[in-house]
CSV table of C-alpha atoms in Angstrom, one decimal:
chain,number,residue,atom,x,y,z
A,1,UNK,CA,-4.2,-0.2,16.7
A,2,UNK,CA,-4.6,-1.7,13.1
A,3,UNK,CA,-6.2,-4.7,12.2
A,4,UNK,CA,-3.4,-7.0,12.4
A,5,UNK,CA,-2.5,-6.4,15.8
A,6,UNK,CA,-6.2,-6.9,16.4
A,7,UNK,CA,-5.9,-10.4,15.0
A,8,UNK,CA,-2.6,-11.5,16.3
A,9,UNK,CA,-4.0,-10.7,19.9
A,10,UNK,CA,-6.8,-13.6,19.3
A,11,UNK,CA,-4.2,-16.2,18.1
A,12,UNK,CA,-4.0,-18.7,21.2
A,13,UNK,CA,-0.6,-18.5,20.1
A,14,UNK,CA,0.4,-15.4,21.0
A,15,UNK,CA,-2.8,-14.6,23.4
A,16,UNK,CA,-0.9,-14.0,26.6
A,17,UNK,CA,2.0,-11.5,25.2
A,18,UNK,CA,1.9,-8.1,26.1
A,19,UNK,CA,1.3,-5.6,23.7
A,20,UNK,CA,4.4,-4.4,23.0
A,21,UNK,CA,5.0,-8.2,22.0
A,22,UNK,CA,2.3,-7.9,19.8
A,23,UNK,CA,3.8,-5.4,17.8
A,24,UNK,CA,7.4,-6.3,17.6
A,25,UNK,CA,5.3,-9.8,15.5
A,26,UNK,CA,3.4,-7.5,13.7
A,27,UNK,CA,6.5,-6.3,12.7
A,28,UNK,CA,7.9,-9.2,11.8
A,29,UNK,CA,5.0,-10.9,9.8
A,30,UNK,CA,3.5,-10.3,6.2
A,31,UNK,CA,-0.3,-10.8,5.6
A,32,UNK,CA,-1.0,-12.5,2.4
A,33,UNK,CA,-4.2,-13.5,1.3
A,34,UNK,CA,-3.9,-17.0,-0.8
A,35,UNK,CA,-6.9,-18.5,-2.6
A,36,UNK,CA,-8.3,-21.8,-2.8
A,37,UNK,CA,-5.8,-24.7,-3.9
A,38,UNK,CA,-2.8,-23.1,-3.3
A,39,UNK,CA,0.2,-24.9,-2.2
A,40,UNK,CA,1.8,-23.4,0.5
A,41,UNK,CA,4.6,-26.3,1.4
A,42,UNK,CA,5.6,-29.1,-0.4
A,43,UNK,CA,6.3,-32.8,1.3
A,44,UNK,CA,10.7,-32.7,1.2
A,45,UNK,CA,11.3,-29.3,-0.1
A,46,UNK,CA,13.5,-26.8,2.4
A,47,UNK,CA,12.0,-24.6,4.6
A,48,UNK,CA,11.7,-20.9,3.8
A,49,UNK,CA,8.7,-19.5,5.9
A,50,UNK,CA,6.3,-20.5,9.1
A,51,UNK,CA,2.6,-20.1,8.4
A,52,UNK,CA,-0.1,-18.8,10.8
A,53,UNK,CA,-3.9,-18.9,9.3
A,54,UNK,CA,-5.4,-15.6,10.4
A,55,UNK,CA,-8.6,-16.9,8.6
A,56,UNK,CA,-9.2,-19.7,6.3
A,57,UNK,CA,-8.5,-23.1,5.8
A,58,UNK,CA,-5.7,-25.6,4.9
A,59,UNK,CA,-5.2,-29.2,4.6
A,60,UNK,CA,-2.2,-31.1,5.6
A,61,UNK,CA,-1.4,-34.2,3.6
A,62,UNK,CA,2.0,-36.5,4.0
A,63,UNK,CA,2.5,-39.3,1.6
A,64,UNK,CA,-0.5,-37.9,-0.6
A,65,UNK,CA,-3.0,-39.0,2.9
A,66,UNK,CA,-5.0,-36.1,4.7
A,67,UNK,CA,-3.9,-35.9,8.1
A,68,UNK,CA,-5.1,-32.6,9.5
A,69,UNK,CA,-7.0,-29.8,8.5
A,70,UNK,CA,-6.3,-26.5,10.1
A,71,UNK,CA,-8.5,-23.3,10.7
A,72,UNK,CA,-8.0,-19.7,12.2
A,73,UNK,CA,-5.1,-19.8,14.9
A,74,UNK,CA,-3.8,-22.8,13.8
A,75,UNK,CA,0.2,-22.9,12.4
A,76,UNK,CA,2.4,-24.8,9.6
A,77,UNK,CA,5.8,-24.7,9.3
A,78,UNK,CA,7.4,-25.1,12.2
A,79,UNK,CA,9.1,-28.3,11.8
A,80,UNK,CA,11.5,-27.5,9.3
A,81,UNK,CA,12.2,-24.8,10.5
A,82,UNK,CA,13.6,-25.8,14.2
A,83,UNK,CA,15.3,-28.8,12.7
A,84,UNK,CA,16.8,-27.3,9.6
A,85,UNK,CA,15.2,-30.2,7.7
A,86,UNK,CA,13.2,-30.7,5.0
A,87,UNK,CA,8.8,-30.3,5.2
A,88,UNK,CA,7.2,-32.8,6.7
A,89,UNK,CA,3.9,-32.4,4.7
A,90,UNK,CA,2.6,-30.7,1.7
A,91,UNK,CA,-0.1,-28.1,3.1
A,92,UNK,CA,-2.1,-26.8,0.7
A,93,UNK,CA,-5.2,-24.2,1.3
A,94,UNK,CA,-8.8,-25.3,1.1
A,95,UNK,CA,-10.4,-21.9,0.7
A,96,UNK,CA,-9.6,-18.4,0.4
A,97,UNK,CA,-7.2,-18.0,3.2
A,98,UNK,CA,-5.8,-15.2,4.9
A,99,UNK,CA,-2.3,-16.1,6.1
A,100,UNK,CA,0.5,-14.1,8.9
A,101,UNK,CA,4.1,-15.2,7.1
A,102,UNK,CA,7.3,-15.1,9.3
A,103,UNK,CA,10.4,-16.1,7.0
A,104,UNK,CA,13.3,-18.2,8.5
A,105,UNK,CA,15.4,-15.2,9.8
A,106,UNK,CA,11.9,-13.9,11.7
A,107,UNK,CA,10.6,-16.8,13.2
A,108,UNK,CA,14.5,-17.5,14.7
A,109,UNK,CA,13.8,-13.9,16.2
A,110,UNK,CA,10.4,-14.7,17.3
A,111,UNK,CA,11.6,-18.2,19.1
A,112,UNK,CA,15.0,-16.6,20.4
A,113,UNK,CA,12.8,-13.0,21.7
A,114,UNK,CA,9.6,-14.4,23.2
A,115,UNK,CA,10.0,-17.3,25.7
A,116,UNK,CA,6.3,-17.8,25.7
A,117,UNK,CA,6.1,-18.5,21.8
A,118,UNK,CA,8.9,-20.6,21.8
A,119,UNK,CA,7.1,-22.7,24.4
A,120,UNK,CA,4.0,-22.7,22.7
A,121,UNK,CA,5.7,-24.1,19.0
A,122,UNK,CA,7.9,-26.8,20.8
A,123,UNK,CA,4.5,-28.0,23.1
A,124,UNK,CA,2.4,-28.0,19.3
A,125,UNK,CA,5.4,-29.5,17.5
A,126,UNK,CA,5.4,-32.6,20.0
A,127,UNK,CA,2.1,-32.7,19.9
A,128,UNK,CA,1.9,-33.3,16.0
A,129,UNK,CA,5.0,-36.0,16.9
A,130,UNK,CA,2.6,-38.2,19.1
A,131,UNK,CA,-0.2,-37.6,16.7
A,132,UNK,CA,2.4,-38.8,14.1
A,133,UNK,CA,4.2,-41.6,15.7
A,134,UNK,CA,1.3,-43.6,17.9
A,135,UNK,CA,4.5,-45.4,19.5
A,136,UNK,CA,6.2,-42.0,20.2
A,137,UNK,CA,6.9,-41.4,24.0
């Protein structure tokens, strides 16, 4: 088993998919390493890609404000993505990062192939809604 299967098994993400699962995202996803100050979106620019931080940090900022900042097993990307809008955020690493990278066309085939992924986005994705809109309900 190489070391990115290794990895994606310890993303609470993808923690309770079986191993053939595993590999089909393996698969599907690049590993890039990105340094330090690196943009990775960009507040109002289309979406292209779904990030998962294997290691590594990143800040998320909206209007120029810090909202979040993420670590290992945490995701970006989403959003845009299941809406076919426009980012969100700008996200932007604060350290050397390693990153898993799913493009448009592979993160439709992750949601559309693996129930319990799709579940797990949508439950995050509302979650970052409420924490978003205080009103939200």
């Amino acid at each position: 088993m190489d070391r990115k299967h290794e990895l994606l098994k310890r993303v609470p993400l993808f923690s309770g998919l079986s191993g053939a699962a595993l590999e089909e995202i393996d698969r599907l996803a690049d590993e890039v390493a990105v340094p330090e100050g690196r943009d990775l979106v960009r507040q109002g620019a289309f979406a292209h890609e779904f990030f998962l931080v294997l290691d590594g940090e990143v800040e998320v900022e909206r209007d120029g404000r810090p909202i979040a900042t993420l670590g290992a097993g945490d995701f970006v990307g989403e959003i845009a993505l299941v809406d076919g809008g426009t980012r969100t955020a700008t996200v932007r690493t604060t350290r050397p990062s390693r990153l898993l990278v799913l493009g448009h066309r592979e993160f439709n085939t992750l949601m559309a192939d693996f129930p319990d992924v799709r579940i797990g986005v949508l439950e995050a994705l509302a979650k970052r809604v409420r924490r978003l809109e205080p009103d939200a309900t």
